[in-house]
PDB file of C-alpha atoms in Angstrom:
ATOM      1  CA  MET U  15      98.333 127.159 106.313  1.00  0.00           C
ATOM      2  CA  LYS U  16      95.340 126.011 106.888  1.00  0.00           C
ATOM      3  CA  ILE U  17      94.986 122.160 106.984  1.00  0.00           C
ATOM      4  CA  VAL U  18      91.831 119.357 107.365  1.00  0.00           C
ATOM      5  CA  VAL U  19      93.258 116.274 109.168  1.00  0.00           C
ATOM      6  CA  ILE U  20      90.782 114.306 108.288  1.00  0.00           C
ATOM      7  CA  GLY U  21      90.021 111.537 111.044  1.00  0.00           C
ATOM      8  CA  GLY U  22      91.726 114.120 113.529  1.00  0.00           C
ATOM      9  CA  SER U  23      90.150 112.873 116.508  1.00  0.00           C
ATOM     10  CA  GLY U  24      92.071 108.946 116.073  1.00  0.00           C
ATOM     11  CA  LEU U  25      95.487 107.855 116.938  1.00  0.00           C
ATOM     12  CA  ILE U  26      97.483 109.316 114.321  1.00  0.00           C
ATOM     13  CA  GLY U  27      95.082 111.849 113.070  1.00  0.00           C
ATOM     14  CA  SER U  28      94.967 113.620 116.819  1.00  0.00           C
ATOM     15  CA  LYS U  29      98.731 113.476 117.091  1.00  0.00           C
ATOM     16  CA  LEU U  30      99.164 114.625 113.410  1.00  0.00           C
ATOM     17  CA  VAL U  31      96.894 118.087 114.888  1.00  0.00           C
ATOM     18  CA  GLU U  32      99.311 118.728 117.974  1.00  0.00           C
ATOM     19  CA  ARG U  33     102.472 118.472 115.334  1.00  0.00           C
ATOM     20  CA  LEU U  34     101.048 120.911 112.589  1.00  0.00           C
ATOM     21  CA  GLY U  35      99.312 122.656 115.447  1.00  0.00           C
ATOM     22  CA  ALA U  36     103.083 123.393 117.057  1.00  0.00           C
ATOM     23  CA  GLN U  37     104.801 123.754 113.723  1.00  0.00           C
ATOM     24  CA  GLY U  38     102.249 127.198 113.389  1.00  0.00           C
ATOM     25  CA  HIS U  39      99.633 125.890 111.301  1.00  0.00           C
ATOM     26  CA  GLU U  40      95.953 125.888 111.180  1.00  0.00           C
ATOM     27  CA  ALA U  41      95.745 122.473 111.333  1.00  0.00           C
ATOM     28  CA  VAL U  42      91.760 121.370 111.920  1.00  0.00           C
ATOM     29  CA  PRO U  43      90.985 117.729 112.981  1.00  0.00           C
ATOM     30  CA  ALA U  44      87.731 117.054 110.924  1.00  0.00           C
ATOM     31  CA  SER U  45      85.668 113.833 111.950  1.00  0.00           C
ATOM     32  CA  PRO U  46      82.296 112.651 112.995  1.00  0.00           C
ATOM     33  CA  LYS U  47      83.123 113.963 116.967  1.00  0.00           C
ATOM     34  CA  THR U  48      83.035 117.587 115.138  1.00  0.00           C
ATOM     35  CA  GLY U  49      80.461 117.137 113.015  1.00  0.00           C
ATOM     36  CA  VAL U  50      82.510 115.893 109.508  1.00  0.00           C
ATOM     37  CA  ASN U  51      80.637 112.891 108.224  1.00  0.00           C
ATOM     38  CA  THR U  52      82.759 111.603 105.108  1.00  0.00           C
ATOM     39  CA  LEU U  53      80.482 108.991 103.963  1.00  0.00           C
ATOM     40  CA  THR U  54      77.869 112.042 104.063  1.00  0.00           C
ATOM     41  CA  GLY U  55      79.356 115.008 103.350  1.00  0.00           C
ATOM     42  CA  GLU U  56      78.298 116.318 105.863  1.00  0.00           C
ATOM     43  CA  GLY U  57      80.521 119.381 107.280  1.00  0.00           C
ATOM     44  CA  LEU U  58      83.041 118.558 104.770  1.00  0.00           C
ATOM     45  CA  ALA U  59      82.144 121.966 102.553  1.00  0.00           C
ATOM     46  CA  GLU U  60      82.368 124.121 106.007  1.00  0.00           C
ATOM     47  CA  ALA U  61      85.667 122.660 107.336  1.00  0.00           C
ATOM     48  CA  LEU U  62      87.136 122.551 103.626  1.00  0.00           C
ATOM     49  CA  ALA U  63      86.450 126.242 102.746  1.00  0.00           C
ATOM     50  CA  GLY U  64      90.113 128.213 102.961  1.00  0.00           C
ATOM     51  CA  ALA U  65      91.980 124.747 103.247  1.00  0.00           C
ATOM     52  CA  ASP U  66      95.492 124.684 101.549  1.00  0.00           C
ATOM     53  CA  VAL U  67      96.426 120.865 102.142  1.00  0.00           C
ATOM     54  CA  VAL U  68      93.708 118.347 103.143  1.00  0.00           C
ATOM     55  CA  VAL U  69      95.132 114.882 105.375  1.00  0.00           C
ATOM     56  CA  ASP U  70      93.227 111.869 105.338  1.00  0.00           C
ATOM     57  CA  VAL U  71      93.506 109.420 108.159  1.00  0.00           C
ATOM     58  CA  SER U  72      90.550 107.798 108.622  1.00  0.00           C
ATOM     59  CA  ASN U  73      89.134 104.187 109.078  1.00  0.00           C
ATOM     60  CA  SER U  74      86.777 102.820 108.465  1.00  0.00           C
ATOM     61  CA  PRO U  75      84.648 101.022 111.420  1.00  0.00           C
ATOM     62  CA  SER U  76      84.489  98.046 110.073  1.00  0.00           C
ATOM     63  CA  PHE U  77      87.019  95.383 108.332  1.00  0.00           C
ATOM     64  CA  GLU U  78      84.522  93.604 106.966  1.00  0.00           C
ATOM     65  CA  ASP U  79      85.527  92.975 103.053  1.00  0.00           C
ATOM     66  CA  THR U  80      82.109  94.781 101.937  1.00  0.00           C
ATOM     67  CA  ALA U  81      81.827  97.614 104.477  1.00  0.00           C
ATOM     68  CA  VAL U  82      85.232  98.066 103.814  1.00  0.00           C
ATOM     69  CA  LEU U  83      85.529  99.006 100.332  1.00  0.00           C
ATOM     70  CA  GLU U  84      82.461 101.235 100.845  1.00  0.00           C
ATOM     71  CA  PHE U  85      84.036 102.707 103.468  1.00  0.00           C
ATOM     72  CA  PHE U  86      86.836 103.989 101.506  1.00  0.00           C
ATOM     73  CA  GLU U  87      85.306 104.645  98.071  1.00  0.00           C
ATOM     74  CA  THR U  88      82.886 106.491  98.987  1.00  0.00           C
ATOM     75  CA  SER U  89      84.303 108.712 102.152  1.00  0.00           C
ATOM     76  CA  THR U  90      87.356 109.842  99.310  1.00  0.00           C
ATOM     77  CA  ARG U  91      85.017 109.991  96.251  1.00  0.00           C
ATOM     78  CA  ASN U  92      83.618 113.213  98.790  1.00  0.00           C
ATOM     79  CA  LEU U  93      86.605 113.952 100.173  1.00  0.00           C
ATOM     80  CA  LEU U  94      87.541 114.565  97.006  1.00  0.00           C
ATOM     81  CA  ALA U  95      84.515 116.292  95.580  1.00  0.00           C
ATOM     82  CA  ALA U  96      84.886 118.887  98.283  1.00  0.00           C
ATOM     83  CA  ALA U  97      88.582 119.355  98.102  1.00  0.00           C
ATOM     84  CA  THR U  98      88.301 119.977  94.159  1.00  0.00           C
ATOM     85  CA  ASP U  99      85.166 122.480  95.363  1.00  0.00           C
ATOM     86  CA  ALA U 100      87.284 124.607  97.423  1.00  0.00           C
ATOM     87  CA  GLY U 101      91.054 124.227  95.380  1.00  0.00           C
ATOM     88  CA  VAL U 102      92.448 122.832  97.770  1.00  0.00           C
ATOM     89  CA  GLY U 103      96.174 122.094  96.654  1.00  0.00           C
ATOM     90  CA  HIS U 104      97.803 118.988  97.815  1.00  0.00           C
ATOM     91  CA  TYR U 105      96.164 116.119  99.212  1.00  0.00           C
ATOM     92  CA  VAL U 106      97.731 113.209 101.469  1.00  0.00           C
ATOM     93  CA  ALA U 107      96.863 110.290 102.423  1.00  0.00           C
ATOM     94  CA  LEU U 108      98.307 107.559 105.120  1.00  0.00           C
ATOM     95  CA  SER U 109      97.956 103.980 103.581  1.00  0.00           C
ATOM     96  CA  VAL U 110      99.511 100.610 104.573  1.00  0.00           C
ATOM     97  CA  VAL U 111     102.974  98.959 103.417  1.00  0.00           C
ATOM     98  CA  GLY U 112     101.977  95.970 101.358  1.00  0.00           C
ATOM     99  CA  SER U 113      99.047  97.381 100.078  1.00  0.00           C
ATOM    100  CA  ASP U 114      99.647  96.754  96.770  1.00  0.00           C
ATOM    101  CA  ARG U 115     101.382  92.813  97.374  1.00  0.00           C
ATOM    102  CA  LEU U 116      98.007  91.377  99.364  1.00  0.00           C
ATOM    103  CA  PRO U 117      94.547  91.815  97.356  1.00  0.00           C
ATOM    104  CA  ASP U 118      93.724  88.386  99.490  1.00  0.00           C
ATOM    105  CA  SER U 119      92.806  91.271 101.968  1.00  0.00           C
ATOM    106  CA  GLY U 120      89.415  93.052 101.963  1.00  0.00           C
ATOM    107  CA  TYR U 121      91.119  95.929 103.996  1.00  0.00           C
ATOM    108  CA  LEU U 122      94.088  96.463 101.571  1.00  0.00           C
ATOM    109  CA  ARG U 123      92.001  95.716  98.526  1.00  0.00           C
ATOM    110  CA  ALA U 124      89.981  99.303 100.071  1.00  0.00           C
ATOM    111  CA  LYS U 125      92.997 100.878 100.452  1.00  0.00           C
ATOM    112  CA  VAL U 126      94.151 100.521  97.175  1.00  0.00           C
ATOM    113  CA  ALA U 127      90.559 101.235  95.573  1.00  0.00           C
ATOM    114  CA  GLN U 128      91.274 104.631  98.111  1.00  0.00           C
ATOM    115  CA  GLU U 129      94.530 105.158  96.534  1.00  0.00           C
ATOM    116  CA  LYS U 130      93.091 105.098  93.012  1.00  0.00           C
ATOM    117  CA  LEU U 131      90.463 107.278  93.418  1.00  0.00           C
ATOM    118  CA  ILE U 132      93.140 109.668  94.736  1.00  0.00           C
ATOM    119  CA  THR U 133      95.742 109.379  92.141  1.00  0.00           C
ATOM    120  CA  ALA U 134      92.876 109.810  89.097  1.00  0.00           C
ATOM    121  CA  SER U 135      91.560 112.983  90.490  1.00  0.00           C
ATOM    122  CA  GLY U 136      93.838 115.657  89.233  1.00  0.00           C
ATOM    123  CA  ILE U 137      94.289 116.675  93.095  1.00  0.00           C
ATOM    124  CA  PRO U 138      98.181 117.267  93.488  1.00  0.00           C
ATOM    125  CA  TYR U 139      98.800 114.216  96.643  1.00  0.00           C
ATOM    126  CA  SER U 140     101.508 112.866  98.061  1.00  0.00           C
ATOM    127  CA  LEU U 141     100.652 108.780 100.235  1.00  0.00           C
ATOM    128  CA  VAL U 142     102.536 107.783 102.848  1.00  0.00           C
ATOM    129  CA  HIS U 143     102.985 104.029 103.235  1.00  0.00           C
ATOM    130  CA  ALA U 144     103.591 102.999 106.957  1.00  0.00           C
ATOM    131  CA  THR U 145     104.291  99.558 107.969  1.00  0.00           C
ATOM    132  CA  GLN U 146     102.645  98.161 110.945  1.00  0.00           C
ATOM    133  CA  PHE U 147     101.548  99.567 114.442  1.00  0.00           C
ATOM    134  CA  PHE U 148     103.355  98.819 117.557  1.00  0.00           C
ATOM    135  CA  GLU U 149      99.508 100.141 119.073  1.00  0.00           C
ATOM    136  CA  PHE U 150      98.477  97.636 117.138  1.00  0.00           C
ATOM    137  CA  VAL U 151     100.440  94.502 117.336  1.00  0.00           C
ATOM    138  CA  GLN U 152      98.031  93.166 120.005  1.00  0.00           C
ATOM    139  CA  GLY U 153      94.792  93.634 117.102  1.00  0.00           C
ATOM    140  CA  ILE U 154      97.066  91.092 115.352  1.00  0.00           C
ATOM    141  CA  ILE U 155      97.547  88.626 117.970  1.00  0.00           C
ATOM    142  CA  ASP U 156      94.110  88.949 118.986  1.00  0.00           C
ATOM    143  CA  ALA U 157      92.917  88.280 115.424  1.00  0.00           C
ATOM    144  CA  ALA U 158      95.705  85.387 114.830  1.00  0.00           C
ATOM    145  CA  THR U 159      94.524  83.567 118.228  1.00  0.00           C
ATOM    146  CA  ASP U 160      92.009  80.521 118.376  1.00  0.00           C
ATOM    147  CA  GLY U 161      91.452  79.406 121.737  1.00  0.00           C
ATOM    148  CA  ASP U 162      95.058  79.669 123.815  1.00  0.00           C
ATOM    149  CA  THR U 163      96.771  79.696 120.641  1.00  0.00           C
ATOM    150  CA  VAL U 164      97.889  82.259 118.359  1.00  0.00           C
ATOM    151  CA  HIS U 165      99.217  81.200 115.166  1.00  0.00           C
ATOM    152  CA  LEU U 166     101.162  83.638 113.680  1.00  0.00           C
ATOM    153  CA  ALA U 167     103.234  83.387 110.042  1.00  0.00           C
ATOM    154  CA  PRO U 168     107.011  83.325 111.211  1.00  0.00           C
ATOM    155  CA  VAL U 169     107.723  86.509 107.938  1.00  0.00           C
ATOM    156  CA  LEU U 170     109.433  89.664 108.130  1.00  0.00           C
ATOM    157  CA  ILE U 171     107.610  92.917 109.822  1.00  0.00           C
ATOM    158  CA  GLN U 172     109.332  96.128 111.095  1.00  0.00           C
ATOM    159  CA  PRO U 173     106.751  97.812 113.392  1.00  0.00           C
ATOM    160  CA  MET U 174     107.496 101.413 114.303  1.00  0.00           C
ATOM    161  CA  ALA U 175     105.413 104.231 116.825  1.00  0.00           C
ATOM    162  CA  ALA U 176     102.281 106.072 115.957  1.00  0.00           C
ATOM    163  CA  ASP U 177     104.352 109.186 117.057  1.00  0.00           C
ATOM    164  CA  ASP U 178     106.844 108.471 114.138  1.00  0.00           C
ATOM    165  CA  VAL U 179     104.276 107.715 111.686  1.00  0.00           C
ATOM    166  CA  ALA U 180     102.411 111.542 112.472  1.00  0.00           C
ATOM    167  CA  ALA U 181     106.042 112.842 112.308  1.00  0.00           C
ATOM    168  CA  ALA U 182     106.105 110.845 108.757  1.00  0.00           C
ATOM    169  CA  VAL U 183     102.925 111.786 107.588  1.00  0.00           C
ATOM    170  CA  ALA U 184     103.418 115.467 109.204  1.00  0.00           C
ATOM    171  CA  GLU U 185     106.640 115.902 106.878  1.00  0.00           C
ATOM    172  CA  ALA U 186     104.438 114.937 103.664  1.00  0.00           C
ATOM    173  CA  VAL U 187     101.981 117.851 104.712  1.00  0.00           C
ATOM    174  CA  VAL U 188     104.177 120.333 104.989  1.00  0.00           C
ATOM    175  CA  GLY U 189     106.177 119.759 101.920  1.00  0.00           C
ATOM    176  CA  ALA U 190     105.275 120.269  98.295  1.00  0.00           C
ATOM    177  CA  PRO U 191     102.916 117.292  96.345  1.00  0.00           C
ATOM    178  CA  THR U 192     104.818 114.509  94.988  1.00  0.00           C
ATOM    179  CA  ASN U 193     102.449 112.427  93.237  1.00  0.00           C
ATOM    180  CA  ALA U 194     103.750 109.594  94.492  1.00  0.00           C
ATOM    181  CA  VAL U 195     104.380 107.274  97.169  1.00  0.00           C
ATOM    182  CA  VAL U 196     107.067 107.090 100.169  1.00  0.00           C
ATOM    183  CA  GLU U 197     107.114 104.680 102.323  1.00  0.00           C
ATOM    184  CA  VAL U 198     108.624 104.628 106.205  1.00  0.00           C
ATOM    185  CA  GLY U 199     109.266 101.439 108.220  1.00  0.00           C
ATOM    186  CA  GLY U 200     110.173 100.752 111.993  1.00  0.00           C
ATOM    187  CA  PRO U 201     114.038 101.036 112.326  1.00  0.00           C
ATOM    188  CA  GLU U 202     114.185  96.882 113.404  1.00  0.00           C
ATOM    189  CA  GLN U 203     112.454  93.874 111.676  1.00  0.00           C
ATOM    190  CA  PHE U 204     111.153  90.882 113.396  1.00  0.00           C
ATOM    191  CA  ARG U 205     109.949  87.481 112.655  1.00  0.00           C
ATOM    192  CA  LEU U 206     105.993  87.680 113.396  1.00  0.00           C
ATOM    193  CA  ASP U 207     105.504  85.399 114.964  1.00  0.00           C
ATOM    194  CA  GLU U 208     108.494  86.122 117.823  1.00  0.00           C
ATOM    195  CA  LEU U 209     106.706  89.578 118.113  1.00  0.00           C
ATOM    196  CA  GLY U 210     103.618  87.622 118.996  1.00  0.00           C
ATOM    197  CA  ARG U 211     105.550  85.652 121.607  1.00  0.00           C
ATOM    198  CA  SER U 212     107.906  88.809 123.079  1.00  0.00           C
ATOM    199  CA  VAL U 213     104.559  91.140 123.359  1.00  0.00           C
ATOM    200  CA  LEU U 214     103.022  88.058 125.001  1.00  0.00           C
ATOM    201  CA  ALA U 215     105.676  87.215 126.956  1.00  0.00           C
ATOM    202  CA  ALA U 216     105.973  91.228 128.034  1.00  0.00           C
ATOM    203  CA  GLN U 217     102.216  91.264 129.585  1.00  0.00           C
ATOM    204  CA  GLN U 218     102.636  87.760 131.175  1.00  0.00           C
ATOM    205  CA  ASP U 219      99.887  86.883 128.924  1.00  0.00           C
ATOM    206  CA  PRO U 220      99.891  82.468 129.016  1.00  0.00           C
ATOM    207  CA  ARG U 221      98.827  81.924 124.962  1.00  0.00           C
ATOM    208  CA  SER U 222     101.543  79.906 122.952  1.00  0.00           C
ATOM    209  CA  VAL U 223     102.296  81.539 119.932  1.00  0.00           C
ATOM    210  CA  VAL U 224     102.758  78.782 116.735  1.00  0.00           C
ATOM    211  CA  ALA U 225     104.988  79.473 113.378  1.00  0.00           C
ATOM    212  CA  ASP U 226     102.298  78.693 111.282  1.00  0.00           C
ATOM    213  CA  PRO U 227     103.725  79.494 107.535  1.00  0.00           C
ATOM    214  CA  GLY U 228     100.320  79.241 106.168  1.00  0.00           C
ATOM    215  CA  ALA U 229      98.397  81.684 108.915  1.00  0.00           C
ATOM    216  CA  ARG U 230      96.440  84.460 107.718  1.00  0.00           C
ATOM    217  CA  TYR U 231      97.051  88.404 108.409  1.00  0.00           C
ATOM    218  CA  PHE U 232      93.719  89.347 107.336  1.00  0.00           C
ATOM    219  CA  GLY U 233      93.007  87.280 105.250  1.00  0.00           C
ATOM    220  CA  ALA U 234      95.994  87.621 103.250  1.00  0.00           C
ATOM    221  CA  THR U 235      98.331  84.653 103.066  1.00  0.00           C
ATOM    222  CA  LEU U 236     102.215  86.506 103.934  1.00  0.00           C
ATOM    223  CA  GLY U 237     105.300  86.344 101.852  1.00  0.00           C
ATOM    224  CA  GLU U 238     108.609  86.976 103.774  1.00  0.00           C
ATOM    225  CA  ARG U 239     108.928  90.723 102.973  1.00  0.00           C
ATOM    226  CA  SER U 240     104.945  91.477 102.344  1.00  0.00           C
ATOM    227  CA  LEU U 241     105.228  93.363 105.196  1.00  0.00           C
ATOM    228  CA  VAL U 242     108.250  95.454 105.322  1.00  0.00           C
ATOM    229  CA  PRO U 243     109.382  98.372 102.785  1.00  0.00           C
ATOM    230  CA  ALA U 244     111.190  98.725  99.600  1.00  0.00           C
ATOM    231  CA  ASP U 245     114.888  99.459 100.073  1.00  0.00           C
ATOM    232  CA  GLY U 246     114.972 103.456 100.361  1.00  0.00           C
ATOM    233  CA  ALA U 247     112.332 103.566 102.909  1.00  0.00           C
ATOM    234  CA  ARG U 248     112.391 106.286 105.021  1.00  0.00           C
ATOM    235  CA  ILE U 249     113.012 104.618 108.657  1.00  0.00           C
ATOM    236  CA  ALA U 250     111.745 105.889 112.049  1.00  0.00           C
ATOM    237  CA  GLY U 251     113.660 106.578 114.946  1.00  0.00           C
ATOM    238  CA  THR U 252     111.837 104.874 117.787  1.00  0.00           C
ATOM    239  CA  ARG U 253     112.600 101.006 118.661  1.00  0.00           C
ATOM    240  CA  LEU U 254     110.389  98.906 120.356  1.00  0.00           C
ATOM    241  CA  ASP U 255     111.813  98.999 123.635  1.00  0.00           C
ATOM    242  CA  ASP U 256     112.033 102.526 123.283  1.00  0.00           C
ATOM    243  CA  TRP U 257     107.994 102.755 123.304  1.00  0.00           C
ATOM    244  CA  ARG U 258     107.760 100.148 125.488  1.00  0.00           C
ATOM    245  CA  THR U 259     109.646 102.467 128.421  1.00  0.00           C
ATOM    246  CA  ARG U 260     108.107 105.863 127.096  1.00  0.00           C
ATOM    247  CA  ALA U 261     104.335 102.998 126.561  1.00  0.00           C
ATOM    248  CA  SER U 262     104.627 101.897 130.381  1.00  0.00           C
ATOM    249  CA  ARG U 263     105.225 105.733 131.452  1.00  0.00           C
ATOM    250  CA  GLY U 264     102.172 107.345 129.840  1.00  0.00           C
ATOM    251  CA  GLU U 265     103.966 109.174 127.416  1.00  0.00           C
TER     252      GLU U 265
END
């Protein structure tokens, strides 16, 4: 199949292009680096010509509430219009576990808006909701840092490796459209504050972590299970220690 990967130069997109190409598909990375701009529509028609599937794993360059909403609404509208014109038969998008549970987060409100556009488009679709990536835990810590103190809510989190995210998205891409959401998460649950301490200790980072039930997570107040998938979710195989070992080897 010809599969166009929007955001194909990013963390998940590059892994997805490689994985799909290894399976014998024509995986085409589409991003500003390759002359495709979903905000302006530049290059979209050419990239999607003859495509069987389009998969959107792109992300907003800004997480500011207004900017992120504008990014996902504008880019998704442009993508859906181009996909319709090109006769694309399957539209796949990567989103976030808990996006519909945390309306106080501007980023997650934008992801929900993206999904609503997709589900209302009339194009057969599949949505993959992934938990937080191991690769982005450092960003969570940095966003929660005040001076030398990191405020993290002591709630459950079930992070996963980016490689496993790409594998889950690839499975959705080559399968039939589900017109539904599939959730995927890592094999282990942690308390967010404990995970933060573990990450900082591994890096010999002197910052201290405070378990703060009121600490915000990208603008949202968290409940006990806001960040973990529901029963029946697909569980990925890579454990945190295994990922750390691979990362230390540069794999």
